[in-house]
């Protein structure tokens, strides 16, 4: 479920393949190396000694946890966010933010909104996704540079918190 006070996001809503990729990125110095990425830097020493097999096992176990609907900390209009998400994010991350493994785009639906906001900010600022070899991160840097309005971003995040609520016409 994560711990916001430690800047540790919930992982229950992530797929094993994405968890595995991110743990490998931390281990292989593709993530958490930017001087302004204090939170990412905390993860690096934890995974430095892990083998690929250990990472696969951790990813398998973590991804088996039941989904967890997170609370609201970022305020936005989820209905507007749904439309903006479809225009800006949906081609890669799929309908309702469910992710598309075939193109390496992770699930976004149900992630901690505060963590999603911080990581999107990191992509936008070049703190994440700028290390050589981080192809997927570089794609996010490119797309995040196109988003100019914090309100639009907060609307997208509000939608991703619980896309089913918007689809059913209820609030999250």
mmCIF file with all atom_site columns, C-alpha atoms in Angstrom:
data_model
loop_
_atom_site.group_PDB
_atom_site.id
_atom_site.type_symbol
_atom_site.label_atom_id
_atom_site.label_alt_id
_atom_site.label_comp_id
_atom_site.label_asym_id
_atom_site.label_entity_id
_atom_site.label_seq_id
_atom_site.pdbx_PDB_ins_code
_atom_site.Cartn_x
_atom_site.Cartn_y
_atom_site.Cartn_z
_atom_site.occupancy
_atom_site.B_iso_or_equiv
_atom_site.pdbx_formal_charge
_atom_site.auth_seq_id
_atom_site.auth_comp_id
_atom_site.auth_asym_id
_atom_site.auth_atom_id
_atom_site.pdbx_PDB_model_num
ATOM 1   C CA . UNK A 1 1   ? 0.000   0.000   0.000   1.00 0.00 ? 1   UNK A CA 1
ATOM 2   C CA . UNK A 1 2   ? 3.009   2.306   0.228   1.00 0.00 ? 2   UNK A CA 1
ATOM 3   C CA . UNK A 1 3   ? 3.907   5.001   2.727   1.00 0.00 ? 3   UNK A CA 1
ATOM 4   C CA . UNK A 1 4   ? 3.607   8.607   1.595   1.00 0.00 ? 4   UNK A CA 1
ATOM 5   C CA . UNK A 1 5   ? 5.621   9.876   4.555   1.00 0.00 ? 5   UNK A CA 1
ATOM 6   C CA . UNK A 1 6   ? 8.604   7.875   3.266   1.00 0.00 ? 6   UNK A CA 1
ATOM 7   C CA . UNK A 1 7   ? 7.834   8.792   -0.372  1.00 0.00 ? 7   UNK A CA 1
ATOM 8   C CA . UNK A 1 8   ? 7.247   5.090   -0.996  1.00 0.00 ? 8   UNK A CA 1
ATOM 9   C CA . UNK A 1 9   ? 4.404   4.472   -3.454  1.00 0.00 ? 9   UNK A CA 1
ATOM 10  C CA . UNK A 1 10  ? 1.959   1.620   -3.300  1.00 0.00 ? 10  UNK A CA 1
ATOM 11  C CA . UNK A 1 11  ? 2.946   -1.135  -5.718  1.00 0.00 ? 11  UNK A CA 1
ATOM 12  C CA . UNK A 1 12  ? -0.125  -3.366  -5.577  1.00 0.00 ? 12  UNK A CA 1
ATOM 13  C CA . UNK A 1 13  ? -1.601  -1.947  -8.788  1.00 0.00 ? 13  UNK A CA 1
ATOM 14  C CA . UNK A 1 14  ? 1.485   -2.599  -10.921 1.00 0.00 ? 14  UNK A CA 1
ATOM 15  C CA . UNK A 1 15  ? 2.176   -5.496  -13.276 1.00 0.00 ? 15  UNK A CA 1
ATOM 16  C CA . UNK A 1 16  ? 5.160   -7.805  -12.706 1.00 0.00 ? 16  UNK A CA 1
ATOM 17  C CA . UNK A 1 17  ? 6.865   -6.876  -15.987 1.00 0.00 ? 17  UNK A CA 1
ATOM 18  C CA . UNK A 1 18  ? 6.878   -3.178  -15.040 1.00 0.00 ? 18  UNK A CA 1
ATOM 19  C CA . UNK A 1 19  ? 8.052   -3.769  -11.475 1.00 0.00 ? 19  UNK A CA 1
ATOM 20  C CA . UNK A 1 20  ? 10.846  -5.924  -12.871 1.00 0.00 ? 20  UNK A CA 1
ATOM 21  C CA . UNK A 1 21  ? 11.899  -3.246  -15.375 1.00 0.00 ? 21  UNK A CA 1
ATOM 22  C CA . UNK A 1 22  ? 11.970  -0.520  -12.730 1.00 0.00 ? 22  UNK A CA 1
ATOM 23  C CA . UNK A 1 23  ? 13.942  -2.599  -10.228 1.00 0.00 ? 23  UNK A CA 1
ATOM 24  C CA . UNK A 1 24  ? 16.442  -3.378  -12.983 1.00 0.00 ? 24  UNK A CA 1
ATOM 25  C CA . UNK A 1 25  ? 16.600  0.327   -13.883 1.00 0.00 ? 25  UNK A CA 1
ATOM 26  C CA . UNK A 1 26  ? 17.436  1.206   -10.278 1.00 0.00 ? 26  UNK A CA 1
ATOM 27  C CA . UNK A 1 27  ? 20.009  -1.583  -10.082 1.00 0.00 ? 27  UNK A CA 1
ATOM 28  C CA . UNK A 1 28  ? 21.581  -0.759  -13.459 1.00 0.00 ? 28  UNK A CA 1
ATOM 29  C CA . UNK A 1 29  ? 21.861  3.015   -12.790 1.00 0.00 ? 29  UNK A CA 1
ATOM 30  C CA . UNK A 1 30  ? 19.142  4.032   -15.252 1.00 0.00 ? 30  UNK A CA 1
ATOM 31  C CA . UNK A 1 31  ? 16.934  5.433   -12.505 1.00 0.00 ? 31  UNK A CA 1
ATOM 32  C CA . UNK A 1 32  ? 17.604  7.320   -9.303  1.00 0.00 ? 32  UNK A CA 1
ATOM 33  C CA . UNK A 1 33  ? 20.927  8.741   -10.507 1.00 0.00 ? 33  UNK A CA 1
ATOM 34  C CA . UNK A 1 34  ? 19.940  12.352  -11.226 1.00 0.00 ? 34  UNK A CA 1
ATOM 35  C CA . UNK A 1 35  ? 21.312  14.673  -8.500  1.00 0.00 ? 35  UNK A CA 1
ATOM 36  C CA . UNK A 1 36  ? 17.789  16.000  -7.812  1.00 0.00 ? 36  UNK A CA 1
ATOM 37  C CA . UNK A 1 37  ? 16.185  12.554  -7.498  1.00 0.00 ? 37  UNK A CA 1
ATOM 38  C CA . UNK A 1 38  ? 16.505  12.052  -3.748  1.00 0.00 ? 38  UNK A CA 1
ATOM 39  C CA . UNK A 1 39  ? 13.640  9.564   -3.602  1.00 0.00 ? 39  UNK A CA 1
ATOM 40  C CA . UNK A 1 40  ? 14.964  7.493   -6.487  1.00 0.00 ? 40  UNK A CA 1
ATOM 41  C CA . UNK A 1 41  ? 18.420  7.509   -4.938  1.00 0.00 ? 41  UNK A CA 1
ATOM 42  C CA . UNK A 1 42  ? 16.957  5.792   -1.861  1.00 0.00 ? 42  UNK A CA 1
ATOM 43  C CA . UNK A 1 43  ? 15.972  2.761   -3.951  1.00 0.00 ? 43  UNK A CA 1
ATOM 44  C CA . UNK A 1 44  ? 19.302  2.211   -5.684  1.00 0.00 ? 44  UNK A CA 1
ATOM 45  C CA . UNK A 1 45  ? 21.282  0.713   -2.782  1.00 0.00 ? 45  UNK A CA 1
ATOM 46  C CA . UNK A 1 46  ? 18.376  -1.573  -1.889  1.00 0.00 ? 46  UNK A CA 1
ATOM 47  C CA . UNK A 1 47  ? 18.473  -3.351  -5.261  1.00 0.00 ? 47  UNK A CA 1
ATOM 48  C CA . UNK A 1 48  ? 22.168  -3.093  -6.197  1.00 0.00 ? 48  UNK A CA 1
ATOM 49  C CA . UNK A 1 49  ? 22.953  -6.685  -5.229  1.00 0.00 ? 49  UNK A CA 1
ATOM 50  C CA . UNK A 1 50  ? 19.814  -8.331  -6.614  1.00 0.00 ? 50  UNK A CA 1
ATOM 51  C CA . UNK A 1 51  ? 20.125  -10.858 -9.421  1.00 0.00 ? 51  UNK A CA 1
ATOM 52  C CA . UNK A 1 52  ? 17.705  -10.909 -12.343 1.00 0.00 ? 52  UNK A CA 1
ATOM 53  C CA . UNK A 1 53  ? 16.119  -14.006 -10.799 1.00 0.00 ? 53  UNK A CA 1
ATOM 54  C CA . UNK A 1 54  ? 15.592  -12.267 -7.449  1.00 0.00 ? 54  UNK A CA 1
ATOM 55  C CA . UNK A 1 55  ? 14.089  -9.249  -9.180  1.00 0.00 ? 55  UNK A CA 1
ATOM 56  C CA . UNK A 1 56  ? 11.719  -11.492 -11.128 1.00 0.00 ? 56  UNK A CA 1
ATOM 57  C CA . UNK A 1 57  ? 10.605  -13.201 -7.928  1.00 0.00 ? 57  UNK A CA 1
ATOM 58  C CA . UNK A 1 58  ? 10.038  -9.897  -6.092  1.00 0.00 ? 58  UNK A CA 1
ATOM 59  C CA . UNK A 1 59  ? 8.061   -8.594  -9.078  1.00 0.00 ? 59  UNK A CA 1
ATOM 60  C CA . UNK A 1 60  ? 5.937   -11.755 -9.189  1.00 0.00 ? 60  UNK A CA 1
ATOM 61  C CA . UNK A 1 61  ? 5.118   -11.585 -5.478  1.00 0.00 ? 61  UNK A CA 1
ATOM 62  C CA . UNK A 1 62  ? 4.372   -7.835  -5.464  1.00 0.00 ? 62  UNK A CA 1
ATOM 63  C CA . UNK A 1 63  ? 2.157   -8.012  -8.549  1.00 0.00 ? 63  UNK A CA 1
ATOM 64  C CA . UNK A 1 64  ? 0.060   -10.739 -6.896  1.00 0.00 ? 64  UNK A CA 1
ATOM 65  C CA . UNK A 1 65  ? -1.141  -8.344  -4.184  1.00 0.00 ? 65  UNK A CA 1
ATOM 66  C CA . UNK A 1 66  ? -4.768  -7.292  -4.664  1.00 0.00 ? 66  UNK A CA 1
ATOM 67  C CA . UNK A 1 67  ? -5.403  -3.914  -6.254  1.00 0.00 ? 67  UNK A CA 1
ATOM 68  C CA . UNK A 1 68  ? -5.693  -1.037  -3.841  1.00 0.00 ? 68  UNK A CA 1
ATOM 69  C CA . UNK A 1 69  ? -7.786  2.068   -4.541  1.00 0.00 ? 69  UNK A CA 1
ATOM 70  C CA . UNK A 1 70  ? -5.821  4.998   -3.178  1.00 0.00 ? 70  UNK A CA 1
ATOM 71  C CA . UNK A 1 71  ? -7.104  8.139   -1.503  1.00 0.00 ? 71  UNK A CA 1
ATOM 72  C CA . UNK A 1 72  ? -7.245  11.586  -3.031  1.00 0.00 ? 72  UNK A CA 1
ATOM 73  C CA . UNK A 1 73  ? -4.405  14.007  -2.430  1.00 0.00 ? 73  UNK A CA 1
ATOM 74  C CA . UNK A 1 74  ? -4.295  15.703  -5.851  1.00 0.00 ? 74  UNK A CA 1
ATOM 75  C CA . UNK A 1 75  ? -7.416  17.704  -6.667  1.00 0.00 ? 75  UNK A CA 1
ATOM 76  C CA . UNK A 1 76  ? -8.695  17.729  -10.215 1.00 0.00 ? 76  UNK A CA 1
ATOM 77  C CA . UNK A 1 77  ? -11.742 17.205  -12.403 1.00 0.00 ? 77  UNK A CA 1
ATOM 78  C CA . UNK A 1 78  ? -11.799 13.515  -13.319 1.00 0.00 ? 78  UNK A CA 1
ATOM 79  C CA . UNK A 1 79  ? -14.351 14.009  -16.104 1.00 0.00 ? 79  UNK A CA 1
ATOM 80  C CA . UNK A 1 80  ? -12.130 16.586  -17.827 1.00 0.00 ? 80  UNK A CA 1
ATOM 81  C CA . UNK A 1 81  ? -9.162  14.359  -17.077 1.00 0.00 ? 81  UNK A CA 1
ATOM 82  C CA . UNK A 1 82  ? -10.751 11.447  -18.914 1.00 0.00 ? 82  UNK A CA 1
ATOM 83  C CA . UNK A 1 83  ? -11.019 13.489  -22.117 1.00 0.00 ? 83  UNK A CA 1
ATOM 84  C CA . UNK A 1 84  ? -7.518  14.881  -21.773 1.00 0.00 ? 84  UNK A CA 1
ATOM 85  C CA . UNK A 1 85  ? -6.112  11.423  -20.953 1.00 0.00 ? 85  UNK A CA 1
ATOM 86  C CA . UNK A 1 86  ? -7.718  9.974   -24.097 1.00 0.00 ? 86  UNK A CA 1
ATOM 87  C CA . UNK A 1 87  ? -6.071  12.707  -26.179 1.00 0.00 ? 87  UNK A CA 1
ATOM 88  C CA . UNK A 1 88  ? -2.609  12.750  -24.549 1.00 0.00 ? 88  UNK A CA 1
ATOM 89  C CA . UNK A 1 89  ? -1.971  9.412   -22.841 1.00 0.00 ? 89  UNK A CA 1
ATOM 90  C CA . UNK A 1 90  ? -4.443  6.750   -23.914 1.00 0.00 ? 90  UNK A CA 1
ATOM 91  C CA . UNK A 1 91  ? -2.705  5.672   -27.129 1.00 0.00 ? 91  UNK A CA 1
ATOM 92  C CA . UNK A 1 92  ? 0.212   4.336   -25.090 1.00 0.00 ? 92  UNK A CA 1
ATOM 93  C CA . UNK A 1 93  ? -1.243  3.585   -21.664 1.00 0.00 ? 93  UNK A CA 1
ATOM 94  C CA . UNK A 1 94  ? -4.502  2.122   -22.962 1.00 0.00 ? 94  UNK A CA 1
ATOM 95  C CA . UNK A 1 95  ? -8.163  2.651   -22.172 1.00 0.00 ? 95  UNK A CA 1
ATOM 96  C CA . UNK A 1 96  ? -8.722  3.520   -18.532 1.00 0.00 ? 96  UNK A CA 1
ATOM 97  C CA . UNK A 1 97  ? -4.977  3.609   -17.854 1.00 0.00 ? 97  UNK A CA 1
ATOM 98  C CA . UNK A 1 98  ? -4.687  -0.192  -17.818 1.00 0.00 ? 98  UNK A CA 1
ATOM 99  C CA . UNK A 1 99  ? -1.312  -0.177  -19.607 1.00 0.00 ? 99  UNK A CA 1
ATOM 100 C CA . UNK A 1 100 ? -0.115  -1.909  -22.764 1.00 0.00 ? 100 UNK A CA 1
ATOM 101 C CA . UNK A 1 101 ? 2.703   -4.380  -22.141 1.00 0.00 ? 101 UNK A CA 1
ATOM 102 C CA . UNK A 1 102 ? 3.450   -4.873  -25.853 1.00 0.00 ? 102 UNK A CA 1
ATOM 103 C CA . UNK A 1 103 ? 4.726   -1.296  -26.115 1.00 0.00 ? 103 UNK A CA 1
ATOM 104 C CA . UNK A 1 104 ? 6.137   -1.076  -22.584 1.00 0.00 ? 104 UNK A CA 1
ATOM 105 C CA . UNK A 1 105 ? 3.559   1.398   -21.270 1.00 0.00 ? 105 UNK A CA 1
ATOM 106 C CA . UNK A 1 106 ? 2.664   0.604   -17.650 1.00 0.00 ? 106 UNK A CA 1
ATOM 107 C CA . UNK A 1 107 ? -0.663  0.686   -15.931 1.00 0.00 ? 107 UNK A CA 1
ATOM 108 C CA . UNK A 1 108 ? -1.423  4.081   -14.404 1.00 0.00 ? 108 UNK A CA 1
ATOM 109 C CA . UNK A 1 109 ? -4.938  3.462   -13.092 1.00 0.00 ? 109 UNK A CA 1
ATOM 110 C CA . UNK A 1 110 ? -5.173  3.322   -9.337  1.00 0.00 ? 110 UNK A CA 1
ATOM 111 C CA . UNK A 1 111 ? -1.635  4.495   -8.592  1.00 0.00 ? 111 UNK A CA 1
ATOM 112 C CA . UNK A 1 112 ? -1.047  6.860   -5.686  1.00 0.00 ? 112 UNK A CA 1
ATOM 113 C CA . UNK A 1 113 ? -1.930  10.257  -7.118  1.00 0.00 ? 113 UNK A CA 1
ATOM 114 C CA . UNK A 1 114 ? 0.823   12.049  -5.178  1.00 0.00 ? 114 UNK A CA 1
ATOM 115 C CA . UNK A 1 115 ? 3.421   9.634   -6.563  1.00 0.00 ? 115 UNK A CA 1
ATOM 116 C CA . UNK A 1 116 ? 2.090   9.858   -10.098 1.00 0.00 ? 116 UNK A CA 1
ATOM 117 C CA . UNK A 1 117 ? 2.233   13.662  -9.851  1.00 0.00 ? 117 UNK A CA 1
ATOM 118 C CA . UNK A 1 118 ? 5.805   13.602  -8.566  1.00 0.00 ? 118 UNK A CA 1
ATOM 119 C CA . UNK A 1 119 ? 6.992   11.211  -11.265 1.00 0.00 ? 119 UNK A CA 1
ATOM 120 C CA . UNK A 1 120 ? 5.304   13.151  -14.062 1.00 0.00 ? 120 UNK A CA 1
ATOM 121 C CA . UNK A 1 121 ? 6.963   16.284  -12.667 1.00 0.00 ? 121 UNK A CA 1
ATOM 122 C CA . UNK A 1 122 ? 10.289  14.417  -12.678 1.00 0.00 ? 122 UNK A CA 1
ATOM 123 C CA . UNK A 1 123 ? 9.835   13.469  -16.334 1.00 0.00 ? 123 UNK A CA 1
ATOM 124 C CA . UNK A 1 124 ? 8.894   17.041  -17.191 1.00 0.00 ? 124 UNK A CA 1
ATOM 125 C CA . UNK A 1 125 ? 11.947  18.422  -15.370 1.00 0.00 ? 125 UNK A CA 1
ATOM 126 C CA . UNK A 1 126 ? 14.327  15.845  -16.853 1.00 0.00 ? 126 UNK A CA 1
ATOM 127 C CA . UNK A 1 127 ? 15.030  14.290  -13.459 1.00 0.00 ? 127 UNK A CA 1
ATOM 128 C CA . UNK A 1 128 ? 13.716  10.974  -14.706 1.00 0.00 ? 128 UNK A CA 1
ATOM 129 C CA . UNK A 1 129 ? 14.038  9.498   -18.196 1.00 0.00 ? 129 UNK A CA 1
ATOM 130 C CA . UNK A 1 130 ? 17.223  11.242  -19.294 1.00 0.00 ? 130 UNK A CA 1
ATOM 131 C CA . UNK A 1 131 ? 19.800  8.529   -18.565 1.00 0.00 ? 131 UNK A CA 1
ATOM 132 C CA . UNK A 1 132 ? 21.252  6.839   -21.644 1.00 0.00 ? 132 UNK A CA 1
ATOM 133 C CA . UNK A 1 133 ? 19.523  3.540   -22.251 1.00 0.00 ? 133 UNK A CA 1
ATOM 134 C CA . UNK A 1 134 ? 16.222  4.483   -20.596 1.00 0.00 ? 134 UNK A CA 1
ATOM 135 C CA . UNK A 1 135 ? 14.231  4.386   -23.822 1.00 0.00 ? 135 UNK A CA 1
ATOM 136 C CA . UNK A 1 136 ? 10.814  4.301   -22.195 1.00 0.00 ? 136 UNK A CA 1
ATOM 137 C CA . UNK A 1 137 ? 11.713  7.123   -19.827 1.00 0.00 ? 137 UNK A CA 1
ATOM 138 C CA . UNK A 1 138 ? 12.934  9.229   -22.752 1.00 0.00 ? 138 UNK A CA 1
ATOM 139 C CA . UNK A 1 139 ? 9.553   8.797   -24.427 1.00 0.00 ? 139 UNK A CA 1
ATOM 140 C CA . UNK A 1 140 ? 7.833   10.098  -21.302 1.00 0.00 ? 140 UNK A CA 1
ATOM 141 C CA . UNK A 1 141 ? 10.167  13.106  -21.143 1.00 0.00 ? 141 UNK A CA 1
ATOM 142 C CA . UNK A 1 142 ? 9.156   13.967  -24.706 1.00 0.00 ? 142 UNK A CA 1
ATOM 143 C CA . UNK A 1 143 ? 5.421   13.691  -24.005 1.00 0.00 ? 143 UNK A CA 1
ATOM 144 C CA . UNK A 1 144 ? 5.559   15.448  -20.654 1.00 0.00 ? 144 UNK A CA 1
ATOM 145 C CA . UNK A 1 145 ? 7.213   18.478  -22.268 1.00 0.00 ? 145 UNK A CA 1
ATOM 146 C CA . UNK A 1 146 ? 3.955   18.882  -24.223 1.00 0.00 ? 146 UNK A CA 1
ATOM 147 C CA . UNK A 1 147 ? 1.861   19.281  -21.063 1.00 0.00 ? 147 UNK A CA 1
ATOM 148 C CA . UNK A 1 148 ? 1.903   22.890  -19.970 1.00 0.00 ? 148 UNK A CA 1
ATOM 149 C CA . UNK A 1 149 ? -0.978  23.224  -17.530 1.00 0.00 ? 149 UNK A CA 1
ATOM 150 C CA . UNK A 1 150 ? -0.819  21.865  -13.978 1.00 0.00 ? 150 UNK A CA 1
ATOM 151 C CA . UNK A 1 151 ? -4.626  21.892  -13.952 1.00 0.00 ? 151 UNK A CA 1
ATOM 152 C CA . UNK A 1 152 ? -4.789  19.569  -16.973 1.00 0.00 ? 152 UNK A CA 1
ATOM 153 C CA . UNK A 1 153 ? -2.240  17.280  -15.371 1.00 0.00 ? 153 UNK A CA 1
ATOM 154 C CA . UNK A 1 154 ? -4.192  17.224  -12.091 1.00 0.00 ? 154 UNK A CA 1
ATOM 155 C CA . UNK A 1 155 ? -7.369  16.425  -14.040 1.00 0.00 ? 155 UNK A CA 1
ATOM 156 C CA . UNK A 1 156 ? -5.629  13.459  -15.692 1.00 0.00 ? 156 UNK A CA 1
ATOM 157 C CA . UNK A 1 157 ? -4.361  12.253  -12.323 1.00 0.00 ? 157 UNK A CA 1
ATOM 158 C CA . UNK A 1 158 ? -7.850  12.616  -10.811 1.00 0.00 ? 158 UNK A CA 1
ATOM 159 C CA . UNK A 1 159 ? -9.214  10.455  -13.624 1.00 0.00 ? 159 UNK A CA 1
ATOM 160 C CA . UNK A 1 160 ? -6.501  7.822   -13.218 1.00 0.00 ? 160 UNK A CA 1
ATOM 161 C CA . UNK A 1 161 ? -7.185  7.527   -9.496  1.00 0.00 ? 161 UNK A CA 1
ATOM 162 C CA . UNK A 1 162 ? -10.380 5.651   -10.349 1.00 0.00 ? 162 UNK A CA 1
ATOM 163 C CA . UNK A 1 163 ? -11.276 5.580   -14.064 1.00 0.00 ? 163 UNK A CA 1
ATOM 164 C CA . UNK A 1 164 ? -14.210 3.205   -13.467 1.00 0.00 ? 164 UNK A CA 1
ATOM 165 C CA . UNK A 1 165 ? -15.957 5.837   -11.342 1.00 0.00 ? 165 UNK A CA 1
ATOM 166 C CA . UNK A 1 166 ? -15.912 8.288   -14.243 1.00 0.00 ? 166 UNK A CA 1
ATOM 167 C CA . UNK A 1 167 ? -17.089 5.597   -16.665 1.00 0.00 ? 167 UNK A CA 1
ATOM 168 C CA . UNK A 1 168 ? -20.008 4.797   -14.336 1.00 0.00 ? 168 UNK A CA 1
ATOM 169 C CA . UNK A 1 169 ? -20.838 8.448   -13.805 1.00 0.00 ? 169 UNK A CA 1
ATOM 170 C CA . UNK A 1 170 ? -19.976 8.467   -10.099 1.00 0.00 ? 170 UNK A CA 1
ATOM 171 C CA . UNK A 1 171 ? -17.438 10.518  -8.209  1.00 0.00 ? 171 UNK A CA 1
ATOM 172 C CA . UNK A 1 172 ? -14.265 8.925   -6.836  1.00 0.00 ? 172 UNK A CA 1
#
